[in-house]
Amino acid sequence: MSRKKSLEVYNSLDDEQKEIISTKKISGNQPASAWLERLKKVALMDHYGDTYRKNQTYAILMVFIGIAGFILTVICLANEFYYGLVIPVLAVIGIVLIYKSSSKFNKMDLTNHLRLFIVPLLAILKEESRKKEKIDLEINLNNPCEKDNIVETIPNSNKKYPKVKTTFYDLQWMSGKAKLQDQTQLHWTVNDLVRKRDITKKNPRGKIKFKTKYKVKHNVNLKLSIPKESYELVKNPNENQPVNGAYKMAYVSSDRFHVFKIRSTDVSATLDESVKLNHFLGTITKAYKHVKPI
Amino acid sequence: MARCEVKKGMFILKECSNFANQTCSKCSKSICSKHSTQIEDEVFCVECGTAKKKQQLRSLPARQRRNRNSVHDEEYERWMTDRNTHYGLWYYGIRDDFYHDSQYSPFDEQDYSGFDAESGQEFYDDTDSGGFMDS
């Protein structure tokens, strides 16, 4: 059902939206409402696609056809009914077709950042900025765990089990610029630093098991230039840095702006999660808490 | 004719400038169609609607509640699938949770004169050294 819905949404996309799915990259400069119009359907298609992949309907179907084909082959051979061997041949063709269809479907998968973070953020920025104010966006929705993104590999050094191979990936998947209605300029980047651990274990009965574990650090870098004509500084953030390093903040005073540079990190244990919207919004408020409207 | 009394925005609140055509059955605020929602034949403003939905979710038996996401997750899905649905409820659900978690009290439009500034200025920052924290 989800597959059908996903394909229906895909077929209703325009060329520009289909290009986002094939290249997995988005860039441009347009108002928030135009961004939402462009990305909402793409996010919806990804939502249905993810539901279908999560249910693994295609895998169940392939296993079912495979078992049925095998049983029929045995029955046909036992009864010397050689014309019946067409059925297992059809089963093999069926499996190949389902496999091809599912791999095509997997290629259409985008990271969940679009659905869980980018679209809700744009809805918030739409309310937060003037109607025609344009938002600059550069987005990469590729899987971060690709060869090009490897920054370090630590090979297994154990001769005995468990054997652990650790790989680090780094991908900046979003950067953006927006101007809020109070003329505050917001400039941000988000990058994912992924630690992938391939673990091979041997249990006491000698059975070997493989496991892959992920830890993802979503690093948010924000620069807020808050206009001096509208706000005054109430406390200098350079004097009260957080002790335990939940975030780092630097403050610079320019001619026209109070400039706050903030770096914070949100952690998740799977690749399916995105940086939490509340974390990102909370990072913005860290700057606003240091100023007061004039 | 009365104006909609719902306050828009997350960091800086501002009044909705639309004309109101309904009244919230809980807080009696005047509301426009964009900021109203109908729950069980009653009309609520988006803020009271979010609170009502949250209350409904809390009153469900634990077993049913476990299979459902938060209010704004459900409303987000509804907004994505229905072209005519305004994102009101999930947006205000996010805002409500955010204010609760971060204990942030937003600025009000009347707090300052920044809104009078001319729009369309270039992206300007005279301290920009290109990097973030490294300068």
Coordinates of C-alpha atoms in Angstrom, one line a residue:
Chain A
M1 CA 0.0 0.0 0.0
S2 CA 2.8 2.4 1.0
R3 CA 4.7 1.4 -2.2
K4 CA 1.7 2.3 -4.3
K5 CA 1.2 5.6 -2.5
S6 CA 4.9 6.4 -2.8
L7 CA 4.8 5.8 -6.5
E8 CA 1.6 7.8 -6.9
V9 CA 3.3 10.8 -5.2
Y10 CA 6.5 10.2 -7.3
N11 CA 4.5 10.3 -10.6
S12 CA 2.9 13.5 -9.5
L13 CA 6.2 15.3 -9.0
D14 CA 7.5 17.8 -11.5
D15 CA 10.9 17.5 -13.2
E16 CA 12.6 19.7 -10.6
Q17 CA 11.3 17.6 -7.7
K18 CA 12.3 14.4 -9.5
E19 CA 15.8 15.8 -10.0
I20 CA 16.0 16.3 -6.2
I21 CA 15.3 12.5 -5.8
S22 CA 17.9 11.5 -8.4
T23 CA 20.7 13.8 -7.4
K24 CA 19.7 14.0 -3.7
K25 CA 20.9 17.6 -3.7
I26 CA 19.0 20.8 -3.3
S27 CA 20.2 24.3 -3.7
G28 CA 18.7 27.7 -4.3
N29 CA 17.4 30.9 -3.0
Q30 CA 13.7 31.5 -2.6
P31 CA 11.1 32.4 0.0
A32 CA 10.1 29.8 2.6
S33 CA 6.7 29.3 1.1
A34 CA 8.2 28.4 -2.2
W35 CA 10.6 26.0 -0.6
L36 CA 7.8 24.3 1.3
E37 CA 5.8 24.0 -1.9
R38 CA 8.8 22.4 -3.6
L39 CA 9.9 20.1 -0.8
K40 CA 6.7 19.0 0.9
K41 CA 5.7 16.4 -1.8
V42 CA 9.3 15.0 -2.0
A43 CA 9.2 14.5 1.8
L44 CA 5.8 12.8 1.6
M45 CA 7.1 10.4 -1.1
D46 CA 10.1 9.6 1.1
H47 CA 7.8 9.0 4.1
Y48 CA 5.7 6.4 2.2
G49 CA 8.9 4.9 0.8
D50 CA 10.3 4.5 4.3
T51 CA 7.2 2.9 5.6
Y52 CA 7.3 0.4 2.7
R53 CA 11.0 -0.4 3.3
K54 CA 10.4 -0.7 7.0
N55 CA 7.7 -3.3 6.5
Q56 CA 10.0 -5.3 4.2
T57 CA 7.0 -6.5 2.1
Y58 CA 9.3 -7.2 -0.9
A59 CA 11.6 -9.4 1.2
I60 CA 8.7 -11.4 2.5
L61 CA 7.3 -11.8 -1.0
M62 CA 10.7 -13.0 -2.4
V63 CA 11.1 -15.6 0.4
F64 CA 7.5 -16.8 -0.2
I65 CA 8.0 -17.2 -4.0
G66 CA 11.4 -18.8 -3.4
I67 CA 10.0 -21.4 -1.0
A68 CA 6.9 -22.1 -3.2
G69 CA 9.2 -22.5 -6.3
F70 CA 11.5 -24.9 -4.5
I71 CA 8.6 -27.1 -3.2
L72 CA 7.0 -27.2 -6.7
T73 CA 10.4 -28.1 -8.3
V74 CA 10.7 -31.0 -5.9
I75 CA 7.1 -32.2 -6.6
C76 CA 7.6 -31.9 -10.4
L77 CA 10.9 -33.9 -10.3
A78 CA 9.4 -36.6 -8.0
N79 CA 6.5 -37.1 -10.3
E80 CA 8.6 -36.8 -13.5
F81 CA 6.3 -34.0 -14.6
Y82 CA 8.8 -31.9 -16.6
Y83 CA 6.4 -29.4 -18.0
G84 CA 5.7 -28.3 -14.5
L85 CA 9.2 -27.0 -14.2
V86 CA 8.0 -23.8 -15.9
I87 CA 6.6 -22.8 -12.5
P88 CA 10.0 -22.6 -10.7
V89 CA 11.4 -20.8 -13.7
L90 CA 8.6 -18.2 -13.4
A91 CA 9.4 -18.0 -9.7
V92 CA 13.0 -17.2 -10.4
I93 CA 12.0 -14.5 -12.9
G94 CA 9.5 -13.2 -10.3
I95 CA 12.2 -12.9 -7.6
V96 CA 14.6 -11.1 -10.1
L97 CA 11.8 -8.6 -11.0
I98 CA 11.0 -8.0 -7.3
Y99 CA 14.6 -7.5 -6.5
K100 CA 15.1 -5.1 -9.4
S101 CA 12.0 -3.1 -8.4
S102 CA 13.1 -2.9 -4.7
S103 CA 16.6 -1.8 -5.6
K104 CA 15.2 0.9 -7.8
F105 CA 13.0 1.9 -4.9
N106 CA 15.9 2.0 -2.5
K107 CA 17.8 4.3 -4.9
M108 CA 14.9 6.8 -4.4
D109 CA 15.5 6.9 -0.7
L110 CA 16.5 10.2 0.8
T111 CA 17.9 10.7 4.3
N112 CA 15.3 11.5 6.9
H113 CA 16.7 15.0 7.4
L114 CA 14.3 16.4 4.8
R115 CA 11.2 15.1 6.5
L116 CA 12.2 15.4 10.2
F117 CA 14.2 18.6 10.1
I118 CA 14.3 20.6 6.9
V119 CA 10.6 20.9 6.1
P120 CA 9.5 21.7 9.8
L121 CA 12.4 24.2 10.0
L122 CA 11.2 25.9 6.8
A123 CA 7.7 26.1 8.2
I124 CA 9.1 27.9 11.3
L125 CA 11.3 30.2 9.2
K126 CA 8.2 31.0 7.1
E127 CA 6.5 32.4 10.2
E128 CA 9.7 34.0 11.4
S129 CA 10.7 36.0 8.3
R130 CA 9.0 38.4 6.0
K131 CA 6.8 37.0 3.2
K132 CA 9.1 37.7 0.3
E133 CA 12.4 37.3 2.2
K134 CA 14.5 34.7 0.4
I135 CA 16.2 31.8 2.2
D136 CA 19.5 30.4 0.8
L137 CA 19.8 26.7 1.1
E138 CA 22.4 24.1 0.1
I139 CA 21.3 20.5 1.1
N140 CA 22.9 17.1 0.5
L141 CA 20.5 14.2 1.2
N142 CA 23.0 11.4 0.4
N143 CA 23.8 8.7 2.9
P144 CA 26.8 10.0 5.0
C145 CA 28.3 6.5 5.0
E146 CA 29.7 6.6 1.5
K147 CA 33.4 6.2 0.5
D148 CA 33.8 9.9 -0.4
N149 CA 32.9 10.9 3.2
I150 CA 35.4 8.7 5.0
V151 CA 37.7 10.7 7.3
E152 CA 39.4 8.0 9.2
T153 CA 39.4 4.2 9.4
I154 CA 40.7 2.3 12.4
P155 CA 41.3 -1.4 11.4
N156 CA 40.8 -4.2 13.8
S157 CA 43.8 -4.8 16.0
N158 CA 42.5 -7.8 17.9
K159 CA 43.6 -11.3 16.9
K160 CA 40.8 -12.8 18.9
Y161 CA 37.1 -12.1 18.9
P162 CA 35.4 -9.6 19.0
K163 CA 36.9 -8.0 16.0
V164 CA 36.0 -4.3 15.5
K165 CA 36.6 -2.1 12.5
T166 CA 35.8 1.5 13.1
T167 CA 35.1 4.0 10.3
F168 CA 34.4 7.7 10.7
Y169 CA 32.4 9.7 8.1
D170 CA 31.9 13.4 7.9
L171 CA 29.2 15.1 5.7
Q172 CA 28.0 18.6 5.8
W173 CA 24.4 18.1 4.7
M174 CA 23.0 21.5 5.2
S175 CA 23.9 25.2 5.1
G176 CA 21.6 28.1 5.0
K177 CA 21.1 31.8 5.3
A178 CA 17.9 33.5 6.3
K179 CA 16.8 36.9 7.5
L180 CA 14.3 37.0 10.3
Q181 CA 11.6 39.7 10.6
D182 CA 13.6 41.6 13.2
Q183 CA 16.4 41.9 10.6
T184 CA 18.5 39.3 12.4
Q185 CA 20.7 37.4 10.0
L186 CA 20.9 33.7 10.5
H187 CA 23.6 31.6 8.9
W188 CA 23.9 28.0 9.8
T189 CA 25.5 24.7 8.8
V190 CA 24.8 21.2 10.0
N191 CA 27.2 18.3 9.5
D192 CA 27.0 14.7 10.6
L193 CA 30.1 13.0 12.1
V194 CA 29.3 9.3 12.0
R195 CA 31.1 6.5 13.8
K196 CA 30.4 3.2 12.2
R197 CA 31.6 0.1 14.1
D198 CA 31.5 -3.3 12.3
I199 CA 31.7 -5.9 15.1
T200 CA 32.3 -9.6 14.6
K201 CA 31.6 -11.7 17.6
K202 CA 31.9 -15.4 18.4
N203 CA 29.6 -16.9 21.0
P204 CA 30.6 -19.8 23.3
R205 CA 29.0 -22.3 20.8
G206 CA 31.3 -21.1 18.1
K207 CA 28.6 -19.2 16.1
I208 CA 29.9 -16.1 14.4
K209 CA 27.7 -13.0 14.5
F210 CA 28.1 -9.7 12.7
K211 CA 26.7 -6.4 14.0
T212 CA 27.0 -2.8 12.9
K213 CA 26.6 0.0 15.3
Y214 CA 26.3 3.7 14.6
K215 CA 26.8 6.8 16.6
V216 CA 26.0 10.1 14.9
K217 CA 27.0 13.6 16.1
H218 CA 25.0 16.3 14.5
N219 CA 27.2 19.4 14.7
V220 CA 25.2 22.6 14.4
N221 CA 27.2 25.8 13.7
L222 CA 25.1 29.0 13.9
K223 CA 25.9 32.6 13.4
L224 CA 23.3 35.1 14.4
S225 CA 23.9 38.7 13.6
I226 CA 21.4 40.6 15.7
P227 CA 20.9 44.3 14.7
K228 CA 22.1 46.8 17.3
E229 CA 19.4 49.3 16.4
S230 CA 16.8 46.9 17.8
Y231 CA 18.6 45.1 20.6
E232 CA 21.1 45.8 23.4
L233 CA 23.4 43.3 25.0
V234 CA 22.3 42.3 28.5
K235 CA 25.2 39.9 29.3
N236 CA 28.4 39.2 27.5
P237 CA 28.5 35.5 26.6
N238 CA 32.3 35.6 26.5
E239 CA 32.3 36.0 30.3
N240 CA 29.9 33.1 31.1
Q241 CA 30.9 30.1 28.9
P242 CA 29.2 26.8 29.8
V243 CA 31.4 24.6 31.9
N244 CA 30.6 21.2 30.5
G245 CA 30.8 22.0 26.9
A246 CA 27.1 21.5 25.9
Y247 CA 27.7 24.3 23.5
K248 CA 30.3 26.9 22.6
M249 CA 29.5 30.5 22.1
A250 CA 31.6 33.4 20.9
Y251 CA 30.5 37.0 20.8
V252 CA 31.8 39.8 18.6
S253 CA 30.5 43.4 18.4
S254 CA 30.5 44.9 15.0
D255 CA 29.3 48.4 13.9
R256 CA 25.7 47.3 13.2
F257 CA 25.4 43.9 14.8
H258 CA 25.8 41.8 17.9
V259 CA 27.3 38.7 16.3
F260 CA 27.0 35.4 18.1
K261 CA 28.7 32.3 16.9
I262 CA 27.4 29.1 18.5
R263 CA 28.4 25.5 18.0
S264 CA 26.4 22.7 19.6
T265 CA 26.1 19.0 19.1
D266 CA 23.1 16.7 19.2
V267 CA 23.8 12.9 19.3
S268 CA 21.8 10.0 17.9
A269 CA 22.3 6.3 17.8
T270 CA 21.0 5.5 14.3
L271 CA 21.3 7.0 10.9
D272 CA 17.5 7.3 10.6
E273 CA 17.4 10.2 13.1
S274 CA 18.0 13.8 12.3
V275 CA 19.2 16.6 14.4
K276 CA 16.3 17.4 16.7
L277 CA 14.4 20.5 15.7
N278 CA 14.2 21.6 19.4
H279 CA 17.9 21.3 19.7
F280 CA 18.4 23.7 16.7
L281 CA 15.8 26.2 17.9
G282 CA 17.3 26.0 21.4
T283 CA 20.7 26.9 19.9
I284 CA 19.2 30.0 18.3
T285 CA 17.6 31.1 21.6
K286 CA 21.0 30.9 23.4
A287 CA 21.9 34.0 21.5
Y288 CA 18.5 35.7 22.0
K289 CA 18.8 35.2 25.7
H290 CA 21.8 37.5 25.8
V291 CA 20.0 40.5 24.2
K292 CA 17.0 42.7 25.0
P293 CA 14.9 44.7 22.6
I294 CA 15.5 48.4 22.8
Chain B
M1 CA -14.4 43.8 12.2
A2 CA -12.1 42.2 14.8
R3 CA -8.6 41.0 13.9
C4 CA -7.3 37.5 14.6
E5 CA -5.8 37.5 18.1
V6 CA -3.5 34.5 17.6
K7 CA 0.2 35.3 17.9
K8 CA 2.4 33.9 15.2
G9 CA 6.1 33.2 15.3
M10 CA 8.6 31.3 17.5
F11 CA 11.2 33.7 18.6
I12 CA 9.4 37.0 17.9
L13 CA 5.7 36.9 18.3
K14 CA 3.5 39.0 16.1
E15 CA -0.2 39.4 15.8
C16 CA -1.9 37.7 12.8
S17 CA -3.2 40.5 10.7
N18 CA -6.2 38.6 9.2
F19 CA -9.8 39.4 9.9
A20 CA -11.4 37.1 12.4
N21 CA -14.4 35.2 11.4
Q22 CA -14.8 32.8 14.4
T23 CA -14.3 32.7 18.2
C24 CA -12.4 30.1 20.1
S25 CA -14.8 28.1 22.3
K26 CA -12.3 27.8 25.1
C27 CA -10.4 31.1 25.4
S28 CA -13.0 33.2 23.4
K29 CA -10.3 34.8 21.3
S30 CA -11.3 36.1 17.9
I31 CA -9.7 33.9 15.2
C32 CA -9.3 33.7 11.5
S33 CA -9.9 30.5 9.5
K34 CA -6.1 30.0 9.2
H35 CA -5.7 29.8 12.9
S36 CA -8.8 27.8 13.8
T37 CA -9.3 24.1 14.1
Q38 CA -12.4 22.0 14.6
I39 CA -12.3 19.2 17.1
E40 CA -15.5 17.2 17.9
D41 CA -17.7 19.9 16.4
E42 CA -16.2 22.7 18.5
V43 CA -14.0 25.5 17.1
F44 CA -10.7 26.2 18.8
C45 CA -7.9 28.5 18.2
V46 CA -4.7 26.6 17.2
E47 CA -3.2 27.1 20.7
C48 CA -6.2 25.7 22.5
G49 CA -6.6 23.1 19.8
T50 CA -3.1 21.8 20.4
A51 CA -3.8 21.7 24.2
K52 CA -7.0 19.8 23.5
K53 CA -5.3 17.3 21.2
K54 CA -2.6 16.7 23.8
Q55 CA -5.2 16.2 26.5
Q56 CA -7.0 13.6 24.2
L57 CA -3.8 11.8 23.7
R58 CA -3.1 11.7 27.4
S59 CA -6.5 10.3 28.2
L60 CA -6.1 7.3 25.9
P61 CA -5.4 3.9 27.6
A62 CA -1.6 3.3 27.8
R63 CA -1.8 0.5 25.3
Q64 CA -3.2 2.7 22.6
R65 CA -1.1 5.7 23.5
R66 CA 2.1 3.7 23.0
N67 CA 1.3 3.1 19.3
R68 CA 0.8 6.8 18.7
N69 CA 3.3 9.6 18.3
S70 CA 3.1 13.0 19.8
V71 CA 0.3 15.4 18.7
H72 CA 2.5 17.3 16.3
D73 CA 3.8 14.2 14.6
E74 CA 0.3 13.1 13.8
E75 CA -0.7 16.6 12.7
Y76 CA 2.5 16.9 10.6
E77 CA 1.6 13.7 8.7
R78 CA -1.9 15.0 8.2
W79 CA -0.6 18.3 6.8
M80 CA 1.8 16.4 4.5
T81 CA -0.9 14.2 3.1
D82 CA -3.7 16.8 2.8
R83 CA -3.1 19.7 0.5
N84 CA -5.8 21.8 2.1
T85 CA -4.7 21.4 5.7
H86 CA -2.9 24.4 7.3
Y87 CA 0.1 23.4 9.4
G88 CA -1.3 25.2 12.4
L89 CA -1.6 22.3 14.9
W90 CA 1.8 20.7 14.4
Y91 CA 3.5 24.1 14.3
Y92 CA 1.9 25.2 17.5
G93 CA 2.6 21.7 19.0
I94 CA 6.3 22.1 18.3
R95 CA 6.2 25.7 19.6
D96 CA 4.5 24.6 22.8
D97 CA 7.0 21.7 23.4
F98 CA 9.9 24.0 22.6
Y99 CA 8.8 26.7 25.0
H100 CA 8.3 24.1 27.7
D101 CA 11.7 22.4 27.1
S102 CA 13.8 25.5 26.7
Q103 CA 12.0 27.7 29.1
Y104 CA 12.3 30.5 26.5
S105 CA 10.0 33.4 26.6
P106 CA 9.7 35.0 23.2
F107 CA 9.9 38.7 22.4
D108 CA 6.8 40.5 21.5
E109 CA 6.3 42.7 18.5
Q110 CA 5.7 45.7 20.8
D111 CA 9.0 45.1 22.5
Y112 CA 11.1 47.0 20.0
S113 CA 11.1 49.1 16.8
G114 CA 13.0 46.6 14.6
F115 CA 10.0 45.8 12.5
D116 CA 10.0 49.3 11.0
A117 CA 13.4 48.8 9.5
E118 CA 13.6 48.6 5.7
S119 CA 13.5 45.1 4.3
G120 CA 15.6 43.9 1.4
Q121 CA 19.0 44.8 2.8
E122 CA 21.9 42.8 1.6
F123 CA 23.2 40.0 3.8
Y124 CA 25.7 42.1 5.7
D125 CA 28.2 41.2 8.4
D126 CA 31.3 43.3 8.9
T127 CA 32.9 40.7 11.1
D128 CA 32.7 37.8 8.7
S129 CA 36.0 36.0 8.6
G130 CA 34.5 33.1 6.6
G131 CA 34.7 30.5 9.4
F132 CA 32.6 29.9 12.5
M133 CA 34.5 29.4 15.7
D134 CA 38.0 29.3 14.3
S135 CA 38.6 33.0 14.0

